[in-house]
Short mmCIF file of C-alpha atoms and ligand atoms in Angstrom, two decimals:
data_model
loop_
_atom_site.label_atom_id
_atom_site.label_comp_id
_atom_site.label_asym_id
_atom_site.label_seq_id
_atom_site.Cartn_x
_atom_site.Cartn_y
_atom_site.Cartn_z
CA MET X 29 97.02 -62.70 85.06
CA PRO X 30 98.24 -59.67 86.98
CA SER X 31 98.59 -56.44 85.07
CA ILE X 32 101.69 -54.33 85.63
CA THR X 33 102.72 -50.83 84.66
CA ILE X 34 106.43 -50.23 84.23
CA THR X 35 108.28 -47.24 82.83
CA VAL X 36 110.96 -48.65 80.58
CA ASN X 37 113.52 -46.20 79.21
CA GLY X 38 111.11 -43.35 79.86
CA ARG X 39 108.16 -45.02 78.16
CA GLU X 40 105.24 -46.28 80.25
CA VAL X 41 104.06 -49.79 79.40
CA THR X 42 101.09 -51.61 80.85
CA SER X 43 100.88 -55.31 80.27
CA GLU X 44 99.48 -58.55 81.59
CA VAL X 45 102.16 -60.95 82.73
CA GLU X 46 102.26 -64.42 84.17
CA PRO X 47 103.67 -64.08 87.74
CA ARG X 48 106.64 -66.34 86.92
CA THR X 49 107.83 -64.05 84.11
CA LEU X 50 111.32 -62.79 84.90
CA LEU X 51 112.05 -59.14 84.24
CA VAL X 52 114.59 -60.17 81.60
CA GLU X 53 111.98 -62.27 79.81
CA PHE X 54 109.52 -59.40 79.92
CA LEU X 55 112.13 -57.01 78.46
CA ARG X 56 113.41 -59.35 75.77
CA GLU X 57 110.33 -61.30 74.75
CA GLN X 58 107.49 -58.92 75.38
CA LEU X 59 109.14 -55.56 74.71
CA ARG X 60 111.72 -56.92 72.25
CA LEU X 61 114.50 -55.07 74.03
CA THR X 62 117.09 -57.74 73.30
CA GLY X 63 120.12 -55.74 74.39
CA THR X 64 119.78 -57.23 77.87
CA HIS X 65 121.36 -60.69 77.78
CA VAL X 66 121.10 -63.93 79.73
CA GLY X 67 124.47 -65.56 80.31
CA CYS X 68 123.78 -68.08 83.07
CA ASP X 69 121.04 -69.71 85.08
CA THR X 70 122.70 -69.28 88.47
CA SER X 71 122.36 -65.48 88.97
CA GLN X 72 126.11 -65.03 88.77
CA CYS X 73 127.20 -63.57 85.42
CA GLY X 74 125.60 -60.10 85.34
CA ALA X 75 124.90 -60.12 81.57
CA CYS X 76 121.30 -59.27 82.50
CA VAL X 77 121.98 -56.18 84.63
CA VAL X 78 119.51 -53.30 84.20
CA HIS X 79 118.58 -50.41 86.48
CA VAL X 80 115.40 -50.64 88.55
CA GLY X 81 114.60 -47.47 90.47
CA GLY X 82 118.07 -46.22 89.60
CA ARG X 83 119.94 -49.22 91.01
CA ALA X 84 121.72 -52.02 89.15
CA VAL X 85 119.95 -55.34 89.55
CA LYS X 86 120.02 -58.74 87.88
CA SER X 87 116.91 -58.90 85.72
CA CYS X 88 117.17 -62.71 85.61
CA THR X 89 116.60 -62.81 89.37
CA THR X 90 113.74 -60.33 89.54
CA LEU X 91 110.13 -61.01 88.66
CA ALA X 92 108.43 -58.58 86.30
CA VAL X 93 105.54 -58.31 88.80
CA GLN X 94 108.00 -57.10 91.45
CA CYS X 95 108.74 -54.11 89.18
CA ASP X 96 105.15 -52.89 88.97
CA GLN X 97 105.21 -49.05 89.12
CA ALA X 98 109.02 -48.99 88.89
CA GLU X 99 111.32 -47.19 86.47
CA VAL X 100 113.55 -49.49 84.48
CA THR X 101 116.50 -48.47 82.33
CA THR X 102 118.11 -50.91 79.91
CA ILE X 103 121.16 -50.55 77.67
CA GLU X 104 118.82 -49.27 74.94
CA GLY X 105 117.94 -46.32 77.16
CA LEU X 106 121.44 -44.92 77.61
CA ALA X 107 122.18 -43.24 74.28
CA ARG X 108 120.51 -39.85 73.70
CA ASP X 109 119.48 -38.64 70.24
CA GLY X 110 121.88 -41.04 68.55
CA VAL X 111 124.81 -39.99 70.74
CA LEU X 112 126.35 -42.76 72.82
CA HIS X 113 126.40 -42.38 76.61
CA PRO X 114 129.95 -41.53 77.81
CA MET X 115 130.23 -45.04 79.27
CA GLN X 116 129.34 -46.67 75.93
CA GLU X 117 131.75 -44.34 74.15
CA ALA X 118 134.54 -45.20 76.61
CA PHE X 119 134.01 -48.96 76.14
CA ARG X 120 134.32 -48.41 72.37
CA GLU X 121 137.38 -46.20 72.64
CA HIS X 122 139.27 -48.36 75.15
CA HIS X 123 138.38 -51.73 73.58
CA GLY X 124 136.38 -52.71 76.66
CA LEU X 125 134.77 -55.55 74.70
CA GLN X 126 135.54 -58.37 72.34
CA CYS X 127 132.55 -60.64 71.67
CA GLY X 128 130.26 -58.10 73.37
CA TYR X 129 128.06 -60.63 75.14
CA CYS X 130 128.76 -59.30 78.64
CA THR X 131 128.84 -55.67 77.50
CA PRO X 132 125.25 -54.48 78.09
CA GLY X 133 125.30 -55.77 81.67
CA MET X 134 128.84 -54.54 82.15
CA ILE X 135 127.93 -51.02 81.00
CA MET X 136 124.80 -50.85 83.16
CA ALA X 137 126.87 -52.03 86.15
CA ALA X 138 129.57 -49.48 85.27
CA VAL X 139 127.12 -46.56 85.16
CA ASP X 140 125.81 -47.71 88.55
CA ILE X 141 129.37 -47.77 89.95
CA VAL X 142 129.97 -44.17 88.84
CA ASN X 143 126.54 -43.12 90.15
CA ARG X 144 127.41 -44.45 93.59
CA HIS X 145 131.12 -43.65 93.79
CA GLY X 146 131.58 -40.56 91.63
CA MET X 147 135.26 -40.92 90.73
CA PRO X 148 136.20 -44.43 91.93
CA ASP X 149 139.81 -45.63 92.11
CA GLU X 150 140.94 -48.68 90.18
CA LYS X 151 140.69 -51.03 93.17
CA THR X 152 137.09 -50.00 93.80
CA VAL X 153 136.16 -50.56 90.14
CA ARG X 154 137.71 -54.04 90.18
CA GLU X 155 135.92 -54.96 93.40
CA GLU X 156 132.62 -53.57 92.21
CA LEU X 157 132.76 -55.73 89.07
CA ASP X 158 132.36 -58.82 91.28
CA GLY X 159 128.93 -59.52 89.82
CA ASN X 160 129.85 -59.27 86.12
CA LEU X 161 131.74 -61.99 84.30
CA CYS X 162 133.59 -61.50 81.02
CA ARG X 163 135.07 -64.48 79.19
CA CYS X 164 137.04 -62.43 76.65
CA THR X 165 138.74 -59.26 77.76
CA GLY X 166 140.53 -60.16 80.98
CA TYR X 167 138.78 -57.09 82.44
CA HIS X 168 141.77 -54.78 82.02
CA ASN X 169 140.29 -52.62 79.29
CA ILE X 170 136.88 -52.68 80.94
CA VAL X 171 138.43 -51.14 84.05
CA LYS X 172 140.25 -48.58 81.91
CA ALA X 173 137.04 -47.67 80.10
CA ILE X 174 135.11 -47.22 83.36
CA LEU X 175 137.81 -45.00 84.86
CA ALA X 176 137.96 -42.90 81.69
CA ALA X 177 134.18 -42.56 81.52
CA ALA X 178 133.97 -41.65 85.21
CA GLU X 179 136.37 -38.80 84.61
CA LYS X 180 134.41 -37.56 81.57
CA MET X 181 131.11 -37.87 83.40
CA GLN X 182 132.47 -35.78 86.30
CA GLY X 183 134.42 -33.30 84.21
CA ALA X 184 131.80 -32.47 81.62
CA GLY X 185 129.14 -32.15 84.30
CA GLN X 186 127.22 -34.74 82.30
CA PRO X 187 124.11 -36.16 83.87
CA ILE X 188 125.61 -39.34 85.25
CA ALA X 189 122.41 -41.27 85.40
CA ALA X 190 120.32 -41.98 82.38
CA GLU X 191 117.32 -41.94 84.66
CA MET B 7 110.21 -72.08 86.92
CA TYR B 8 106.91 -73.72 87.88
CA PRO B 9 103.87 -71.43 87.88
CA PHE B 10 102.56 -69.94 91.16
CA ASN B 11 100.03 -67.43 92.43
CA TYR B 12 101.37 -64.01 93.30
CA HIS B 13 100.17 -61.84 96.19
CA ARG B 14 101.14 -58.34 97.20
CA PRO B 15 99.84 -57.62 100.70
CA THR B 16 100.47 -54.28 102.42
CA SER B 17 100.44 -55.38 106.07
CA VAL B 18 102.13 -58.09 108.11
CA ARG B 19 98.71 -59.30 109.20
CA GLN B 20 97.55 -59.79 105.59
CA ALA B 21 100.81 -61.50 104.67
CA SER B 22 100.51 -63.88 107.60
CA ALA B 23 96.90 -64.70 106.73
CA LEU B 24 97.90 -65.45 103.13
CA LEU B 25 100.75 -67.66 104.38
CA GLY B 26 98.31 -69.60 106.52
CA LYS B 27 95.98 -70.29 103.58
CA SER B 28 98.25 -72.66 101.74
CA GLU B 29 100.82 -75.12 102.98
CA ASP B 30 103.13 -74.45 100.06
CA ALA B 31 103.02 -70.66 100.17
CA ARG B 32 106.34 -68.85 100.62
CA LEU B 33 107.30 -65.29 101.44
CA LEU B 34 109.27 -63.37 98.82
CA ALA B 35 111.71 -60.73 100.07
CA GLY B 36 114.65 -59.85 97.78
CA GLY B 37 114.23 -63.13 95.94
CA HIS B 38 117.96 -63.69 95.67
CA SER B 39 117.90 -67.08 97.33
CA LEU B 40 114.34 -68.14 96.52
CA LEU B 41 114.15 -67.20 92.81
CA PRO B 42 117.42 -68.99 91.88
CA MET B 43 116.06 -72.09 93.65
CA MET B 44 112.75 -71.79 91.80
CA LYS B 45 114.56 -71.34 88.48
CA GLN B 46 116.41 -74.59 89.13
CA ARG B 47 113.07 -76.17 90.07
CA LEU B 48 114.42 -76.98 93.51
CA ALA B 49 111.50 -75.14 95.06
CA GLN B 50 107.87 -75.18 93.95
CA PRO B 51 105.77 -72.80 96.02
CA SER B 52 102.06 -72.69 95.21
CA ASP B 53 101.92 -69.02 96.20
CA LEU B 54 104.47 -66.24 96.56
CA ILE B 55 103.67 -63.54 99.08
CA ASP B 56 105.71 -60.49 98.17
CA LEU B 57 106.80 -58.46 101.20
CA GLY B 58 107.84 -55.54 98.97
CA LEU B 59 104.89 -53.31 99.88
CA VAL B 60 104.34 -54.51 103.45
CA GLU B 61 104.54 -51.67 105.94
CA GLY B 62 106.60 -51.77 109.11
CA LEU B 63 109.45 -53.93 107.86
CA ARG B 64 111.91 -51.16 107.09
CA GLY B 65 114.17 -48.76 108.97
CA ILE B 66 117.39 -48.78 110.96
CA GLU B 67 117.49 -47.41 114.49
CA LEU B 68 119.83 -47.29 117.46
CA LYS B 69 117.75 -47.58 120.65
CA GLY B 70 120.01 -47.20 123.64
CA ARG B 71 122.64 -49.91 123.16
CA THR B 72 120.57 -51.95 120.69
CA LEU B 73 120.79 -51.67 116.93
CA GLN B 74 117.52 -52.56 115.24
CA ILE B 75 117.23 -53.37 111.54
CA GLY B 76 113.94 -53.92 109.69
CA ALA B 77 113.60 -57.29 107.91
CA MET B 78 113.23 -55.76 104.43
CA MET B 79 116.36 -53.59 104.59
CA THR B 80 118.61 -54.52 101.69
CA HIS B 81 122.26 -55.39 102.12
CA ALA B 82 123.17 -52.16 100.27
CA GLU B 83 121.06 -50.06 102.64
CA VAL B 84 122.51 -51.68 105.76
CA ALA B 85 126.09 -51.40 104.48
CA ALA B 86 125.63 -47.71 103.66
CA SER B 87 123.93 -46.81 106.94
CA ASP B 88 125.91 -44.39 109.12
CA VAL B 89 124.03 -45.68 112.15
CA VAL B 90 125.22 -49.24 111.51
CA ARG B 91 128.74 -48.15 110.60
CA GLU B 92 129.09 -46.26 113.86
CA ALA B 93 127.37 -48.73 116.18
CA ILE B 94 128.80 -52.02 114.84
CA PRO B 95 131.37 -51.36 112.08
CA ALA B 96 132.15 -55.08 111.75
CA LEU B 97 128.51 -55.71 110.85
CA ALA B 98 128.55 -52.99 108.16
CA GLU B 99 131.71 -54.53 106.71
CA LEU B 100 130.22 -58.01 106.70
CA VAL B 101 127.14 -56.81 104.86
CA ALA B 102 129.21 -54.84 102.33
CA SER B 103 130.99 -58.10 101.47
CA ILE B 104 127.88 -60.17 100.68
CA GLY B 105 127.72 -61.34 97.07
CA ASP B 106 128.13 -58.47 94.59
CA PRO B 107 126.60 -54.98 94.23
CA HIS B 108 123.55 -56.23 92.32
CA VAL B 109 122.82 -58.92 94.91
CA ARG B 110 123.20 -56.31 97.65
CA HIS B 111 120.66 -54.06 95.92
CA ARG B 112 117.93 -56.72 96.31
CA GLY B 113 118.88 -59.20 99.04
CA THR B 114 117.52 -58.45 102.53
CA ILE B 115 118.54 -59.17 106.10
CA GLY B 116 115.24 -60.91 106.85
CA GLY B 117 115.53 -63.17 103.82
CA SER B 118 119.12 -64.06 104.58
CA VAL B 119 118.42 -64.88 108.23
CA ALA B 120 115.22 -66.84 107.42
CA ASN B 121 117.00 -68.79 104.72
CA ASN B 122 119.83 -69.92 107.06
CA ASP B 123 122.09 -71.00 104.21
CA PRO B 124 125.03 -72.81 105.86
CA ASN B 125 127.41 -70.56 103.89
CA ALA B 126 125.64 -67.22 104.46
CA ASP B 127 127.34 -64.31 106.23
CA TYR B 128 124.53 -62.79 108.36
CA PRO B 129 123.91 -65.86 110.59
CA ALA B 130 127.50 -65.60 111.90
CA ALA B 131 126.92 -61.98 112.97
CA CYS B 132 123.54 -62.84 114.56
CA LEU B 133 124.96 -65.72 116.60
CA ALA B 134 128.14 -63.94 117.77
CA LEU B 135 126.33 -60.70 118.62
CA GLU B 136 123.50 -62.50 120.47
CA ALA B 137 120.90 -60.99 118.18
CA THR B 138 117.19 -61.28 118.79
CA ILE B 139 115.05 -62.22 115.79
CA VAL B 140 111.69 -60.47 116.20
CA THR B 141 108.69 -61.96 114.40
CA ASN B 142 105.00 -61.10 114.14
CA ARG B 143 104.47 -63.45 117.08
CA ARG B 144 107.50 -63.52 119.39
CA ARG B 145 111.15 -62.80 120.01
CA ILE B 146 113.67 -65.56 119.30
CA ASP B 147 117.28 -65.64 120.53
CA ALA B 148 119.84 -66.33 117.83
CA ASP B 149 121.01 -69.28 119.99
CA GLU B 150 117.64 -70.96 119.39
CA PHE B 151 116.92 -69.59 115.91
CA PHE B 152 119.48 -71.32 113.67
CA VAL B 153 118.51 -75.00 113.86
CA ASP B 154 120.20 -76.76 110.96
CA MET B 155 120.90 -76.45 107.23
CA PHE B 156 118.18 -74.15 105.77
CA GLU B 157 116.19 -74.83 108.96
CA THR B 158 115.20 -72.25 111.59
CA ALA B 159 112.90 -71.97 114.60
CA LEU B 160 110.32 -70.13 112.45
CA GLU B 161 106.88 -71.72 112.50
CA PRO B 162 104.36 -71.78 109.64
CA GLY B 163 102.84 -68.31 109.19
CA GLU B 164 105.64 -66.62 111.13
CA ILE B 165 107.26 -63.53 109.58
CA ILE B 166 110.50 -61.87 110.68
CA THR B 167 109.82 -58.17 111.21
CA LYS B 168 113.19 -57.00 112.53
CA ILE B 169 116.50 -58.09 113.99
CA GLN B 170 117.98 -56.53 117.13
CA PHE B 171 121.72 -56.51 117.79
CA PRO B 172 123.13 -55.51 121.18
CA VAL B 173 126.12 -53.20 120.53
CA PRO B 174 129.33 -55.05 121.46
CA ARG B 175 132.50 -53.57 122.91
CA ARG B 176 134.56 -55.05 120.10
CA ALA B 177 133.72 -57.09 117.03
CA GLY B 178 135.45 -58.35 113.90
CA TYR B 179 134.67 -60.54 110.90
CA ALA B 180 136.92 -62.35 108.48
CA LYS B 181 136.11 -64.88 105.78
CA PHE B 182 137.82 -67.00 103.19
CA ARG B 183 135.69 -66.92 100.06
CA ASN B 184 134.96 -69.88 97.86
CA PRO B 185 136.60 -68.58 94.68
CA ALA B 186 133.73 -69.75 92.46
CA SER B 187 130.55 -69.01 94.44
CA ARG B 188 132.14 -66.14 96.43
CA TYR B 189 130.17 -67.27 99.49
CA PRO B 190 132.36 -67.85 102.56
CA LEU B 191 134.09 -71.23 102.62
CA VAL B 192 134.74 -70.34 106.24
CA GLY B 193 133.78 -67.11 107.99
CA VAL B 194 134.35 -66.20 111.64
CA PHE B 195 132.57 -63.39 113.50
CA LEU B 196 133.98 -62.42 116.91
CA ALA B 197 132.17 -60.24 119.42
CA LYS B 198 133.17 -59.18 122.90
CA ARG B 199 130.49 -57.87 125.21
CA GLY B 200 130.53 -57.60 128.98
CA GLY B 201 133.84 -59.42 129.31
CA THR B 202 132.93 -62.54 127.32
CA VAL B 203 133.82 -63.39 123.74
CA ARG B 204 131.56 -65.23 121.32
CA ALA B 205 132.97 -66.73 118.13
CA ALA B 206 130.49 -67.80 115.46
CA VAL B 207 131.58 -69.83 112.45
CA THR B 208 129.75 -70.02 109.12
CA GLY B 209 130.48 -72.11 106.03
CA ALA B 210 132.35 -74.86 107.87
CA ALA B 211 129.46 -77.11 108.92
CA THR B 212 125.78 -77.71 108.09
CA CYS B 213 124.79 -74.74 110.23
CA VAL B 214 126.42 -71.72 111.85
CA PHE B 215 127.93 -72.67 115.24
CA ARG B 216 129.98 -71.29 118.15
CA CYS B 217 133.58 -72.42 118.38
CA LYS B 218 134.59 -73.21 121.96
CA GLU B 219 138.32 -73.52 121.28
CA VAL B 220 138.48 -70.02 119.78
CA GLU B 221 136.28 -68.54 122.53
CA ASP B 222 138.38 -70.09 125.33
CA ALA B 223 141.60 -68.76 123.84
CA LEU B 224 140.21 -65.24 123.34
CA ASN B 225 138.53 -65.13 126.74
CA ALA B 226 142.01 -65.42 128.26
CA ARG B 227 143.09 -62.39 126.26
CA PHE B 228 141.39 -60.81 123.23
CA ALA B 229 144.33 -60.72 120.80
CA PRO B 230 145.33 -62.59 117.63
CA LYS B 231 148.36 -63.99 119.45
CA SER B 232 146.10 -65.85 121.89
CA LEU B 233 145.15 -68.11 118.99
CA ASP B 234 148.72 -69.29 118.31
CA GLY B 235 148.80 -73.07 118.53
CA VAL B 236 145.01 -73.39 118.95
CA THR B 237 143.47 -76.26 117.00
CA VAL B 238 139.83 -76.97 116.23
CA PRO B 239 138.52 -80.56 115.98
CA THR B 240 137.29 -81.69 112.57
CA ASP B 241 134.20 -83.44 114.01
CA GLY B 242 131.08 -82.28 112.24
CA LEU B 243 132.91 -80.10 109.73
CA ASN B 244 132.06 -80.36 106.03
CA SER B 245 134.28 -82.19 103.57
CA ASP B 246 133.44 -81.59 99.94
CA MET B 247 135.03 -80.84 96.59
CA HIS B 248 135.85 -77.31 97.76
CA ALA B 249 137.73 -78.17 100.96
CA GLY B 250 138.33 -81.05 103.39
CA ALA B 251 137.30 -80.91 107.05
CA ASP B 252 140.95 -80.54 108.15
CA TYR B 253 141.42 -77.54 105.86
CA ARG B 254 138.21 -75.97 107.15
CA ALA B 255 139.36 -76.54 110.75
CA HIS B 256 142.64 -74.82 109.92
CA LEU B 257 140.82 -71.93 108.24
CA ILE B 258 138.66 -71.36 111.33
CA VAL B 259 141.74 -70.48 113.39
CA VAL B 260 143.27 -68.37 110.61
CA MET B 261 140.02 -66.43 110.07
CA ALA B 262 139.59 -66.02 113.84
CA LYS B 263 143.06 -64.46 114.00
CA ARG B 264 142.21 -62.06 111.17
CA ALA B 265 138.89 -61.20 112.79
CA ALA B 266 140.66 -60.54 116.10
CA SER B 267 143.13 -58.18 114.40
CA ALA B 268 140.26 -56.39 112.66
CA ALA B 269 138.22 -56.04 115.88
C1 LIG H 320 125.02 -64.48 93.00
C2 LIG H 320 124.67 -64.48 94.46
C3 LIG H 320 125.68 -64.37 95.40
C4 LIG H 320 125.38 -64.37 96.76
N1 LIG H 320 126.40 -64.28 97.66
C5 LIG H 320 126.14 -64.30 98.99
C6 LIG H 320 127.19 -64.22 99.95
O1 LIG H 320 128.36 -64.09 99.62
N2 LIG H 320 126.85 -64.26 101.26
C7 LIG H 320 125.54 -64.39 101.69
O2 LIG H 320 125.31 -64.41 102.88
N3 LIG H 320 124.53 -64.45 100.78
C8 LIG H 320 124.80 -64.41 99.46
N4 LIG H 320 123.76 -64.47 98.56
C9 LIG H 320 122.38 -64.61 99.06
C10 LIG H 320 121.74 -63.26 99.24
O3 LIG H 320 122.32 -62.58 100.34
C11 LIG H 320 120.23 -63.41 99.44
O4 LIG H 320 119.68 -62.21 99.06
C12 LIG H 320 119.78 -63.73 100.83
O5 LIG H 320 120.36 -64.88 101.34
C13 LIG H 320 118.27 -63.95 100.88
O6 LIG H 320 117.64 -62.75 101.03
P1 LIG H 320 116.43 -62.34 100.09
O7 LIG H 320 115.89 -61.08 100.63
O8 LIG H 320 116.89 -62.33 98.69
O9 LIG H 320 115.41 -63.53 100.41
P2 LIG H 320 114.44 -64.39 99.47
O10 LIG H 320 115.21 -65.12 98.45
O11 LIG H 320 113.31 -63.56 99.01
O12 LIG H 320 113.90 -65.40 100.58
C14 LIG H 320 114.72 -66.40 101.15
C15 LIG H 320 113.89 -67.26 102.12
O13 LIG H 320 113.52 -66.53 103.28
C16 LIG H 320 112.11 -66.45 103.45
N5 LIG H 320 111.85 -65.10 103.95
C17 LIG H 320 112.19 -63.92 103.34
N6 LIG H 320 111.87 -62.88 104.13
C18 LIG H 320 111.31 -63.38 105.25
C19 LIG H 320 110.79 -62.79 106.45
N7 LIG H 320 110.78 -61.46 106.64
N8 LIG H 320 110.30 -63.62 107.41
C20 LIG H 320 110.31 -64.98 107.25
N9 LIG H 320 110.80 -65.58 106.14
C21 LIG H 320 111.30 -64.80 105.15
C22 LIG H 320 111.54 -66.75 102.07
O14 LIG H 320 110.27 -67.30 102.14
C23 LIG H 320 112.55 -67.74 101.53
O15 LIG H 320 112.29 -69.01 102.00
C24 LIG H 320 124.03 -64.47 97.20
C25 LIG H 320 123.00 -64.55 96.24
C26 LIG H 320 123.30 -64.56 94.89
C27 LIG H 320 122.18 -64.66 93.90
S1 LIG H 321 121.85 -63.98 83.43
FE1 LIG H 321 123.59 -64.45 84.60
S2 LIG H 321 123.25 -63.20 86.33
FE2 LIG H 321 121.49 -62.83 85.22
S1 LIG H 322 133.48 -59.32 75.73
FE1 LIG H 322 133.05 -61.42 75.48
S2 LIG H 322 132.23 -61.93 77.40
FE2 LIG H 322 132.95 -59.95 77.74
#
């Protein structure tokens, strides 16, 4: 079995993996980081979104072996010293979730949107959420939360990436 | 997913040698067509040869009037490239519209072209722009490259290294998305170079093709109005639960008009 070394949420892990292990399986089953969800088997829902090398990707459509030597950030890696990341806080404040199933992927995608666009307008946020499905909220409050967080992240000069 | 052996070569030569060793070996680029197929057990490669570390497959360059894009450039990289946006803005827009941001972070031009999905966006741009697909062995014209559904002129052991696009005078792309899959139900790429117009259609048939009716109308005058009253025959067009052949034929003209206004 190939051995891989991945830095997950700042912690380096070396592990043997079967080549067919998906990144999401590695995170959930081997590292027990169960915040990253699986919502479909067609690569469409985005519940599994994490950051690899600072970019949002679907961990259900990435092999763990492809991430050898990469830096991975999951939803568990966003909060710092018990303080929620501004994006997590904004989702809470603006009711950007109901059942919460899509939320980890949604938040990782949202942080990526702000990383790439700075202060996006509403249309951009809606378009950029193309790869994340939510069955509960109707997206409205998710969009509100992302816009609010983007403003906070700019204004406070917060580090926008968790990486 | 069925088990497989995984390889991570660092040169095209090594990758090609590994490909030649087993009949059921497949290249892995961004994995965003291949891995979903493997998860559904629709593909069962014995070996995956990851191109991720292979040298010489990256980069974007304008050489004279030819735009050259390395096979492993992701959709996000191509869409964000100032060189591409300036040389062929319609191409940058097409790439920025593929899938969603996460797909664009992993999917590559080489993978998309090699896959030749009948609904993919890139093949329309390659065919309309008269692209050349460069492999480790030869240069293939787009006219010869796209053979049929998921079928290309690539031979066993052949690896796409880059794609070359001659810069057109004008170009435009418009598509009507399937609301569920978000792939184009019909997409039309128009390119005018040296006085002639090429119109390539994706999504409507089993493989990307050139549409004579649209080309004839636009060769008379390159303007949306030239397409008024033009009809496209339904022969060979797909009919499925998403759209009938007559609706697809209608959409070809509508998308061609939009592409002509955008060009
Ligand atoms: C949710 C979702 C939505 C999508 N939406 C769209 C869309 O709207 N429009 C669209 O066009 N596409 C869409 N795609 C497909 C996406 O663009 C794929 O990334 C792309 O088609 C394949 O590129 P890849 O790099 O991922 O290739 P892979 O999946 O790694 O490979 C695909 C095939 O090409 C072969 N191959 C790869 N690289 C080479 C090479 N250099 N030389 C020879 N053979 C090679 C592989 O062996 C394999 O057979 C979507 C995908 C997903 C998952
Ligand atoms: S689990 Fe649905 S896209 Fe990854
Ligand atoms: S909150 Fe339930 S799926 Fe989004």
